[in-house]
XYZ file of C-alpha atoms in Angstrom:
561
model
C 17.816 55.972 70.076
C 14.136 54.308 71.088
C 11.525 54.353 67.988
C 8.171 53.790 69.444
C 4.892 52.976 68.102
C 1.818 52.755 70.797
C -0.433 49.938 69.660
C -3.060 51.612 69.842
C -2.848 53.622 66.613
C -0.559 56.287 65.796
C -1.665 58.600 68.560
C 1.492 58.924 69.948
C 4.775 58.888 68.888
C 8.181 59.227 70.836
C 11.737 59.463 70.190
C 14.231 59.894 72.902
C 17.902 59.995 72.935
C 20.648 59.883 75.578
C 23.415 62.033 74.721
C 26.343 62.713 76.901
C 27.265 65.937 78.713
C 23.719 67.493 77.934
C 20.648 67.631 75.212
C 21.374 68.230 71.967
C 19.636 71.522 69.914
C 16.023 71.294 70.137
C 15.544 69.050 73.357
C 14.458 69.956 76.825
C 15.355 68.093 80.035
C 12.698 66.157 82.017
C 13.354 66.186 85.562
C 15.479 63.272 85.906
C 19.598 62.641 84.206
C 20.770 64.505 81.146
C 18.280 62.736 78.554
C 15.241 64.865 76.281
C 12.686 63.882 74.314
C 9.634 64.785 72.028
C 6.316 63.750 72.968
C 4.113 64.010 70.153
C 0.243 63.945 70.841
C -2.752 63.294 68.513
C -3.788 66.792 67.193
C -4.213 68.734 64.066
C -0.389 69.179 63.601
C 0.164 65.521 63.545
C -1.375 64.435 60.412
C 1.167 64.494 57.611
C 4.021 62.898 59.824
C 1.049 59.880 60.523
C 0.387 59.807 56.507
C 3.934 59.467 56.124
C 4.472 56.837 58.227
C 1.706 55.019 57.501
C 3.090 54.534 53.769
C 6.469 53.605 54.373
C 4.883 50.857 57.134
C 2.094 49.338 54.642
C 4.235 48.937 51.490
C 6.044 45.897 52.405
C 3.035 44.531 53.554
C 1.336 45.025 49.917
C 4.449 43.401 48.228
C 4.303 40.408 50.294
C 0.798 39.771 49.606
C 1.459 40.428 46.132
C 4.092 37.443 46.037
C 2.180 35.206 48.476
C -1.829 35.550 46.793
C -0.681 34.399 43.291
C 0.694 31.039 44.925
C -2.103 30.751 47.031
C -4.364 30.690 44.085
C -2.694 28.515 41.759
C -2.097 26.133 44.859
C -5.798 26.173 45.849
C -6.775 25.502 42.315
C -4.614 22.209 41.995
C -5.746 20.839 45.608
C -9.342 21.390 44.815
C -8.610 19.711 40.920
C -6.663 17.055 42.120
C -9.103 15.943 45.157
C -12.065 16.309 43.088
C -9.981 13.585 41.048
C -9.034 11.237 43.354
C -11.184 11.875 46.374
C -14.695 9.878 46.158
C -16.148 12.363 49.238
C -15.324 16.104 50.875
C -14.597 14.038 53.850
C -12.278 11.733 52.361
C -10.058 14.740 51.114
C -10.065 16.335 54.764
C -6.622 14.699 55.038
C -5.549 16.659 52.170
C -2.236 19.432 53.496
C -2.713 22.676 52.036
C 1.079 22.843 50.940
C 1.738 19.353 50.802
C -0.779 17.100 50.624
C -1.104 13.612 52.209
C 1.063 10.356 51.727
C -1.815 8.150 51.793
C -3.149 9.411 48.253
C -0.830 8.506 45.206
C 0.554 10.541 43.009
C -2.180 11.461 39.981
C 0.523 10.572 37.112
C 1.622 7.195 38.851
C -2.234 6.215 39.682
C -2.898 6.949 35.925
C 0.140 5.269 34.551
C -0.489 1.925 36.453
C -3.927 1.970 35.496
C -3.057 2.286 31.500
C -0.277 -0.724 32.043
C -2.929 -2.814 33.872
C -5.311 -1.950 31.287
C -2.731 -3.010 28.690
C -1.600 -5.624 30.237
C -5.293 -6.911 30.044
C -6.083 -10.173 28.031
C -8.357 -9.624 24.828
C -9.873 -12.663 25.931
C -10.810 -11.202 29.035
C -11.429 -8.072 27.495
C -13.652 -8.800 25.022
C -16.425 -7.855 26.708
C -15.533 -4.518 27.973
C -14.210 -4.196 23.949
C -18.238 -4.999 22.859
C -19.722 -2.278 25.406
C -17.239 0.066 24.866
C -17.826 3.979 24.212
C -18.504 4.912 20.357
C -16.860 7.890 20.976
C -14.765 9.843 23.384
C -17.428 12.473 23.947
C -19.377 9.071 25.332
C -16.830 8.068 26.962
C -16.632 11.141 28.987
C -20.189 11.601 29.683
C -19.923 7.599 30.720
C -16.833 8.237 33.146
C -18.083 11.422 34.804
C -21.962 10.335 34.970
C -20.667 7.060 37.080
C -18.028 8.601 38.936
C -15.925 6.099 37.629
C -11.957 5.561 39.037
C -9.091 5.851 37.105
C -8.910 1.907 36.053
C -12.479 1.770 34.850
C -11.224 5.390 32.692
C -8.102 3.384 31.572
C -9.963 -0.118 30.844
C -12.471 1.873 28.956
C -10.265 3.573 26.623
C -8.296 0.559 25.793
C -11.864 -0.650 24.953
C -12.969 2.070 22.560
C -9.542 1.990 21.182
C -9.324 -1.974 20.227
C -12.821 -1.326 18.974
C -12.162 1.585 16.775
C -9.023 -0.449 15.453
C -11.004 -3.533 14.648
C -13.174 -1.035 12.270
C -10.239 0.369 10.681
C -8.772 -3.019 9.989
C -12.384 -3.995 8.701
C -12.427 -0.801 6.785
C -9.145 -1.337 4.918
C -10.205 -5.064 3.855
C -13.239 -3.836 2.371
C -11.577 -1.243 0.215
C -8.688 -3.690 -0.720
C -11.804 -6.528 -1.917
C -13.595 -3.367 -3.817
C -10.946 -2.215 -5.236
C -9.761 -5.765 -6.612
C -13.255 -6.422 -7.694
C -13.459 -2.750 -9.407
C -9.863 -4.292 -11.592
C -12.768 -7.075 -13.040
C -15.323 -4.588 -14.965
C -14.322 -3.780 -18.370
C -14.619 -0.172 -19.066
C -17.260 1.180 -20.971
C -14.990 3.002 -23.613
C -12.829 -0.348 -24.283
C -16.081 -2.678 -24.537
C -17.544 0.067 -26.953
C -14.172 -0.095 -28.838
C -14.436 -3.992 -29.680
C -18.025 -3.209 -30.686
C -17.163 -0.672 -32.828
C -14.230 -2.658 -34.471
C -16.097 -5.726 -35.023
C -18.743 -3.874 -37.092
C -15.740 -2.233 -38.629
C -14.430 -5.421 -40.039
C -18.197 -6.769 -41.322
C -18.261 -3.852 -43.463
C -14.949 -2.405 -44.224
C -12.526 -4.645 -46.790
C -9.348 -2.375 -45.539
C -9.897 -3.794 -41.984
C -10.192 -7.213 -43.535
C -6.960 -6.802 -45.431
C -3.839 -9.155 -44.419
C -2.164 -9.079 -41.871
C 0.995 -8.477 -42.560
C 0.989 -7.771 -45.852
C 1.804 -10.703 -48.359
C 5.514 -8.925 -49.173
C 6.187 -9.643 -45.513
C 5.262 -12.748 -44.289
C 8.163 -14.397 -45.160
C 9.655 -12.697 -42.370
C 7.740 -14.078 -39.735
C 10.081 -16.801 -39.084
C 13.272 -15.271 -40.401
C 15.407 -15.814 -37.459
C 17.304 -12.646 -38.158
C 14.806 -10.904 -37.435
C 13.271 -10.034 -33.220
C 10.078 -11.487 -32.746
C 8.204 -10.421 -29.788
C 4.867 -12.559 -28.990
C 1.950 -11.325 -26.536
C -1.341 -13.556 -25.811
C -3.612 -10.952 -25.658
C -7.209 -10.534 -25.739
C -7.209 -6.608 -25.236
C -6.962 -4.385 -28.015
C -6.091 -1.093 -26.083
C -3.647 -3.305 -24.295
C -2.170 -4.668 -27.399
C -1.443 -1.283 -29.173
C 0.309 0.481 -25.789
C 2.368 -2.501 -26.111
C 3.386 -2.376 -29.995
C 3.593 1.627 -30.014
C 5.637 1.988 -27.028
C 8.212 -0.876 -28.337
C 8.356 0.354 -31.800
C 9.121 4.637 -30.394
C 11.937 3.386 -28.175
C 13.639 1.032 -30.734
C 16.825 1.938 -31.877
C 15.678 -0.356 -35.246
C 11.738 -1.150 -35.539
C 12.315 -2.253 -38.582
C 13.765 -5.581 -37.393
C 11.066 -6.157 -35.012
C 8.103 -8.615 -35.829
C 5.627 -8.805 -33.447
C 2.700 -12.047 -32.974
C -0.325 -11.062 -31.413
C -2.473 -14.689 -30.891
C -6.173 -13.922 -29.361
C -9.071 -15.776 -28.942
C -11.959 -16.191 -31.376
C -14.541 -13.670 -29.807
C -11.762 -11.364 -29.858
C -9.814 -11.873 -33.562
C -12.155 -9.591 -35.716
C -11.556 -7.051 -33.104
C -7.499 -7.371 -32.917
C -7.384 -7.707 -36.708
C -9.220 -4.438 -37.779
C -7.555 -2.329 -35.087
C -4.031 -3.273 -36.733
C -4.859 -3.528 -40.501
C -6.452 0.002 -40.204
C -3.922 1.584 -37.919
C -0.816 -0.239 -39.108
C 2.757 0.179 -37.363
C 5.569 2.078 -39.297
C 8.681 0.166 -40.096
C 7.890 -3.125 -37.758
C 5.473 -6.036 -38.788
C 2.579 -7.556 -37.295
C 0.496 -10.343 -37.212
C -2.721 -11.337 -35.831
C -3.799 -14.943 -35.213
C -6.641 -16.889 -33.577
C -6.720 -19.551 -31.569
C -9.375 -21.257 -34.083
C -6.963 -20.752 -36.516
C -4.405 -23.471 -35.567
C -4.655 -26.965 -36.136
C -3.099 -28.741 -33.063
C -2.950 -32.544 -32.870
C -5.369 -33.957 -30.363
C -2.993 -34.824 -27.735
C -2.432 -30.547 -27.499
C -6.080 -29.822 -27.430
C -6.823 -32.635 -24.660
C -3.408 -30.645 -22.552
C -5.284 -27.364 -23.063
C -8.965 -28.199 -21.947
C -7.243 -30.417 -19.047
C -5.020 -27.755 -17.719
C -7.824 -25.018 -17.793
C -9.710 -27.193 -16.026
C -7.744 -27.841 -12.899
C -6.925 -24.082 -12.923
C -10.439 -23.077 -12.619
C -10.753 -26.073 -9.481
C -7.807 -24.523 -7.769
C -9.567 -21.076 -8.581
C -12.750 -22.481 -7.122
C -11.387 -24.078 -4.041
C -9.473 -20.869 -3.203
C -12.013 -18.305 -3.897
C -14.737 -20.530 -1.667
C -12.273 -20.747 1.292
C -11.904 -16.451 0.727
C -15.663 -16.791 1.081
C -16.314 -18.659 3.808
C -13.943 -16.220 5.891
C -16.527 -13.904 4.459
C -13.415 -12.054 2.534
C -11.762 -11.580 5.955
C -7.532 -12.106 6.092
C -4.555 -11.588 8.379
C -3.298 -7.989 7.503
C -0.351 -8.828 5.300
C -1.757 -11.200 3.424
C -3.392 -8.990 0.695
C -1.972 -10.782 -1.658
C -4.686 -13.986 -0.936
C -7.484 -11.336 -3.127
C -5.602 -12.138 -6.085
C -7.683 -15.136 -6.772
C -10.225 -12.241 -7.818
C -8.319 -11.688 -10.596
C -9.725 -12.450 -13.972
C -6.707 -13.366 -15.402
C -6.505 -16.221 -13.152
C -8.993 -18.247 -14.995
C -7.672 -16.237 -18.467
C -6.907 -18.891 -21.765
C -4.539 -15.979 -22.931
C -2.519 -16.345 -19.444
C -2.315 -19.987 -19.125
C -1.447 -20.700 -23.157
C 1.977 -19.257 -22.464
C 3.141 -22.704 -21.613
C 2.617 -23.764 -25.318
C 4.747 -21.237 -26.500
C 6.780 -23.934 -28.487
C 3.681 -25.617 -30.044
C 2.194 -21.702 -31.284
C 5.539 -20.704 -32.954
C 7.128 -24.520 -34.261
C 8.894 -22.581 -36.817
C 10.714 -19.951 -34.890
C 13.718 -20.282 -32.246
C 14.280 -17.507 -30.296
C 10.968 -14.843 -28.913
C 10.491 -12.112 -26.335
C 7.361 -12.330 -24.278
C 5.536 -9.616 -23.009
C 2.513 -9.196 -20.924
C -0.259 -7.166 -22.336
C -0.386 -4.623 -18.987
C 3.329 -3.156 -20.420
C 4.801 -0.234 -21.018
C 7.749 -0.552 -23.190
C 9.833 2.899 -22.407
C 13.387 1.976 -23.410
C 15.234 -0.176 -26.474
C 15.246 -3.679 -26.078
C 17.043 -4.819 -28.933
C 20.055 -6.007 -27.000
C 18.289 -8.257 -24.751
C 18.957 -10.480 -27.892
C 22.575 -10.577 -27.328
C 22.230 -11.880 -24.261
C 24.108 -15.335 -23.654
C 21.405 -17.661 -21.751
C 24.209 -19.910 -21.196
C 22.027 -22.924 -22.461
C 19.103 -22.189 -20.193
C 15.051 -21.970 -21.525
C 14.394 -18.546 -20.319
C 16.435 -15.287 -19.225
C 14.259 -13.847 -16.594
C 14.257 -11.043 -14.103
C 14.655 -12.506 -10.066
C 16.396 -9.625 -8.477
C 14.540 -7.098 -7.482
C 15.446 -3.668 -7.979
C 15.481 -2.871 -3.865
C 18.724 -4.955 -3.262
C 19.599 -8.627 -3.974
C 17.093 -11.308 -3.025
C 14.708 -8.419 -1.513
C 11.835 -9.103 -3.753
C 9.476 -8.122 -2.115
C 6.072 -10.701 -2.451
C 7.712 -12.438 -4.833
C 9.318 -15.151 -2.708
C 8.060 -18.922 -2.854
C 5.998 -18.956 0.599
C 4.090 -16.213 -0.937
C 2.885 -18.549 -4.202
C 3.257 -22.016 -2.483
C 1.664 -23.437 0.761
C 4.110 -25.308 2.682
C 2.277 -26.377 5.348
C 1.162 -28.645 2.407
C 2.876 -31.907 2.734
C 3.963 -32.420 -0.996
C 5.425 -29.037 -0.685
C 6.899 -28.978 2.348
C 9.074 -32.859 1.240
C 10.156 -31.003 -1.863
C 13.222 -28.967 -2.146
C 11.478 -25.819 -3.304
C 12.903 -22.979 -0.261
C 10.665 -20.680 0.765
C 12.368 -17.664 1.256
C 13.291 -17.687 -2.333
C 13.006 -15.530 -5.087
C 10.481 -16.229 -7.535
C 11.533 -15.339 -11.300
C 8.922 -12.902 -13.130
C 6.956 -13.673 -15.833
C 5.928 -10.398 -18.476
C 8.977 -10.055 -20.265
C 11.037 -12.938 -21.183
C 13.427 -14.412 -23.430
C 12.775 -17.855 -24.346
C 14.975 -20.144 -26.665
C 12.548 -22.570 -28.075
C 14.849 -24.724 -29.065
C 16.046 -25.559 -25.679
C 12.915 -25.749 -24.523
C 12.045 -28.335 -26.999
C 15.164 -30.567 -25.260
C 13.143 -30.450 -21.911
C 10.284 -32.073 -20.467
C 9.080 -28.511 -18.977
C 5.504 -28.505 -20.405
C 5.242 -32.122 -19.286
C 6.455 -31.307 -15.812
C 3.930 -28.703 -16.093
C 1.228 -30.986 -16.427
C 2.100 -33.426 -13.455
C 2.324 -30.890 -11.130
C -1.354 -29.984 -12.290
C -2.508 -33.471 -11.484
C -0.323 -33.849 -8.580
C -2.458 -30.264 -7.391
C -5.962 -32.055 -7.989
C -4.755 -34.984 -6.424
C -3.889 -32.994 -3.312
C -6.807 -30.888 -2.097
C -6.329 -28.529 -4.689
C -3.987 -26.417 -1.820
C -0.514 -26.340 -2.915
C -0.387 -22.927 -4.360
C -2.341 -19.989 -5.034
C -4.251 -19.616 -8.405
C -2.144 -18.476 -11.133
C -0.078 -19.233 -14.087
C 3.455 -18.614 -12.489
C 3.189 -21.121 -9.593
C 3.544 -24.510 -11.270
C 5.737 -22.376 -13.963
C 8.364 -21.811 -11.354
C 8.093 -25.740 -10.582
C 8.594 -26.607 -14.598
C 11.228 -24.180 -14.932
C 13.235 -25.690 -12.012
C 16.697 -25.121 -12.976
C 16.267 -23.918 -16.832
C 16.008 -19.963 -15.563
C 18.939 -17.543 -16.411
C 18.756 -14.338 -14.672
C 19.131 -11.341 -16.080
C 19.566 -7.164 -14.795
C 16.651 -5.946 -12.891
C 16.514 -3.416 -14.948
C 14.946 -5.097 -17.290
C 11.511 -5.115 -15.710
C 10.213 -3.373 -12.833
C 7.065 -5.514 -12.101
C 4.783 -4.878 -8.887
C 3.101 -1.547 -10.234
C -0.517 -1.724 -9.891
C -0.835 -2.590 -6.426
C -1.711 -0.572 -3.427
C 2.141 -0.573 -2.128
C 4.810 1.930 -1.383
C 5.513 3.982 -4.465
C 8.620 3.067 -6.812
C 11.502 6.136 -6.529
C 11.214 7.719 -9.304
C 14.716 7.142 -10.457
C 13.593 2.821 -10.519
C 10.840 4.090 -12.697
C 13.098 5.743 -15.086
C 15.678 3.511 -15.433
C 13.295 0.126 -16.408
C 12.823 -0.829 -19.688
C 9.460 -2.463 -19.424
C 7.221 -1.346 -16.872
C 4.644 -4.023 -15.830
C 1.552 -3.104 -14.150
C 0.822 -7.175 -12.676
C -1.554 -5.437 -9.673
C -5.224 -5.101 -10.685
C -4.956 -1.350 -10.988
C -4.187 -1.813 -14.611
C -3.523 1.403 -17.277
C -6.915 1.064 -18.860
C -9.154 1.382 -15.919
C -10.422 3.685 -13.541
C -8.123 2.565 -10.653
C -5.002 2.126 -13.128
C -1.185 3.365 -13.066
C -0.971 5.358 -9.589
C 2.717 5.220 -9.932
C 3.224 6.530 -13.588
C 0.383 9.641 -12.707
C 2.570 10.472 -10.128
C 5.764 10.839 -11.864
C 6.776 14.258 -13.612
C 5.337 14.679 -16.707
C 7.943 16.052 -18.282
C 10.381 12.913 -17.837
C 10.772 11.256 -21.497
C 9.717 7.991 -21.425
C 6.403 8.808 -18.965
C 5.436 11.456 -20.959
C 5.355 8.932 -23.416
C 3.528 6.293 -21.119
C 0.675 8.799 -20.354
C 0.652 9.910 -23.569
C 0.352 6.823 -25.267
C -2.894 6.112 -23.158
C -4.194 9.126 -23.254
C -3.809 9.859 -27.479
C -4.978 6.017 -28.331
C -7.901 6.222 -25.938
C -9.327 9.739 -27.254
C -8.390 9.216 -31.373
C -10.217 6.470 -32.143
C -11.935 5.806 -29.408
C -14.640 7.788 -28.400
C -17.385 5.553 -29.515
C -19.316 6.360 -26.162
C -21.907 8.644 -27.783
C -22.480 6.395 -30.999
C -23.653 2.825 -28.787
């Protein structure tokens, strides 16, 4: 069989067949051998048969366009994306296939990526002057790339730009809050100030907060050595009574405790009428002012001497902070602590005359005033010091010999000659001061307060450099060798600074929390760590609570000054 379509349109269509031995039914001979067939002409019969094949001839066609256009489209669209990219000129992309492209253009992704590691690659030296010009912003940086017509590098180079740029800002940005915030730790809050105001008048006119402390039935137990005395140097009131109240609710016995409060003279009248009208159940308490002891001469000449060179090295290192204008390597926050008040604090340094301020007893805990007492710690007086001055926590509680800022390179400078020759090691751990045991008697066998003093001198007589102000660096000289250590769960110290928050379950298991960071419980800024923690846990309900209740009874003097 023939099928036959004229090309001129469907104006004619024939079929013809040869069949053997004659035409079939329906065909007609023509003349010539034993073959028929139909001739069809244009004419008014024709048109359904024409429809009909017209149908079943364009519907292939229509599906192939409909799988062809989409491709064309999406293919046009990335040829005329990518050469309005790359190419600088409609000329320039003439070389452009439509399917494939054109080997002498790079890939978009590769061009892009070796721009970014040339860009990266760049020197900030030599870059410090794109860094300067650089976009403030990326809608800038847009409007500067596309105004320009700028390549790929000069995109790449100017985004590394921006980028340092913005970086340097945030790095500047984070300084600044770290100085504010240590200089916000420095203001006294209004409420506290108001407080010693309000005390002070309080013990002019009112005999009960005159009365003695303790009470003339006890005194004789304030150097029975049966008895746990626990000492702070203290010239905060608030402070003070967080101390005492949280000690006395977690002691398994209060009634053995004694606790010496020494303060200085602006501050005595204060301390004094607090604690003779709100006395402590069960435990004692004394108050005593500097002014009232009678040291020989040599003592008082230690005292002014050592205060002195503390406030040099305070000087020398808070005009170097200065001169940087404040500025210091990321890392190194720790170099704001010569902010700290209690640098240049009498009540901070005095600690090493712990045996002259208590002759008659033996055996004392310390504790800081920025404590939280939250557990008993009655049996820290059963613990063996094997002959040693001081049981003290070194360990901290993220794994042996972690301690984390707390090593010697972060107190002493060794680049420092005199510290570098010694045989202090850098990398080690620092013991804490804020709650210690001390035997007095061994210490009275040593030469530690002496030492103490030498190394002073030996500081003056060195530039004032060899460590950073505070009262534990030349400590952890005197103590060379007369530390015992004891469980780290002791004392969790570290709180109060802007670090990575405790686990809860550290938090929980200390018995003395010590906020040494300048975010301390009484201010604004103070105890992150303990707000954070569930309120219904024990001992931090107690923490909070012990704030919270002592600030609001007695305190809210605000309204009266």
């Amino acid at each position: 069989m023939k099928f036959y379509i004229s090309a001129s349109g469907i104006k004619r269509v024939t079929i013809s067949s040869a069949v053997a031995g004659g035409g079939g039914r329906g065909s007609s001979s023509n003349g010539g051998g034993g073959g028929g067939f139909w001739e069809v002409m244009k004419g008014k019969g024709t048109a359904p048969l024409g429809r009909r094949l017209s149908q079943r001839t364009l519907l292939p066609v229509v599906l192939m366009l409909a799988i062809i256009l989409p491709f064309l489209f999406l293919r046009i669209a990335f040829i005329v994306l990518e050469s309005a990219t790359i190419c600088s000129s409609s000329l320039e992309c003439m070389g452009w296939r439509f399917f494939g492209g054109s080997d002498s253009f790079p890939n978009l992704r590769e061009e892009l990526a070796k721009a970014l590691v040339e860009a990266a690659n760049l020197d900030d030296k030599d870059g410090g002057t794109v860094v300067e010009s650089s976009p403030a912003s990326f809608k800038d940086l847009v409007e500067d790339v596309t105004a320009h017509k700028q390549d790929l590098k000069a995109f790449a180079f100017k985004t590394k730009a921006m980028m340092v740029n913005m970086e340097r800002k945030i790095q500047s940005a984070r300084r600044r809050e770290s100085i504010y915030w240590h200089l916000a730790s420095h203001g006294v809050p209004k409420g506290l100030h108001c407080l010693c105001l309000k005390l002070a008048e309080e013990y002019a006119v009112n005999a009960m907060a005159r009365s003695r402390l303790p009470s003339p039935e006890f005194v004789h137990l304030l150097t029975d050595s049966s008895f746990h005395h626990i000492v702070l140097l203290t010239d905060n009131v608030l402070a003070a009574s967080v101390v005492i109240s949280s000690a006395v609710k977690n002691s398994a016995n209060p009634g053995k405790l004694v606790f010496h409060i020494v303060t200085d003279k602006k501050t005595y009248t204060s301390m004094h009428a607090w604690f003779a009208v709100n006395s402590i159940c069960s435990a004692v308490v004394e108050v005593k002012g500097l002014h009232q002891y009678d040291w020989s001469h040599k003592v008082n000449v230690g005292v002014r001497e050592m205060l002195r060179i503390h406030h040099l090295i305070w000087d020398h290192n808070y005009n170097n902070l200065k001169e940087d204008d404040f500025e210091y390597e990321e890392g190194n926050e720790r170099n704001l602590g010569v902010l700290s008040p209690s640098c240049l604090s009498l009540m901070n340094h005095l600690r090493i005359y712990l045996p002259e301020l208590f002759p008659d007893l033996n055996k004392i805990m310390f504790l800081d005033d920025d404590v939280v007492v939250q557990h008993d710690l009655s049996s820290l007086w059963e613990i063996n010091l094997h002959g040693k001055v001081v049981g003290a926590v070194v360990d901290s509680w993220c794994g042996r010999e972690c301690c984390p800022g707390r090593k010697y390179k972060d107190y002493f400078n060794f680049t420092n000659p005199v510290i570098a020759s010694s045989t202090l090691d850098h990398d080690r751990c620092g013991w804490l001061y804020g709650m210690n045991v001390f035997d007095l008697v061994a210490w009275r066998k040593t030469n530690i307060t002496a030492a103490y003093h030498q190394w002073l001198k030996l500081s003056l007589n060195s530039g004032l450099a060899l460590w950073r102000p505070g009262a534990l660096p030349p400590a952890l000289i005197a103590f060379e060798g007369h530390v015992h250590p004891i469980d780290p769960s002791w004392h969790l110290s570290g709180l109060g600074y802007q670090l990575p928050p405790v686990p809860p379950q550290i938090l929980q298991a200390a018995a003395v929390l010590h906020f040494s960071g300048p975010a301390k419980p009484w201010l604004e800024i103070g105890f992150p760590e303990v707000s954070r923690v569930r309120s219904r846990e024990e001992g931090f309900a107690f923490s909070l609570f012990s704030l919270s209740a002592l600030y609001s009874k007695r305190l809210l003097f605000n309204e009266q000054i």
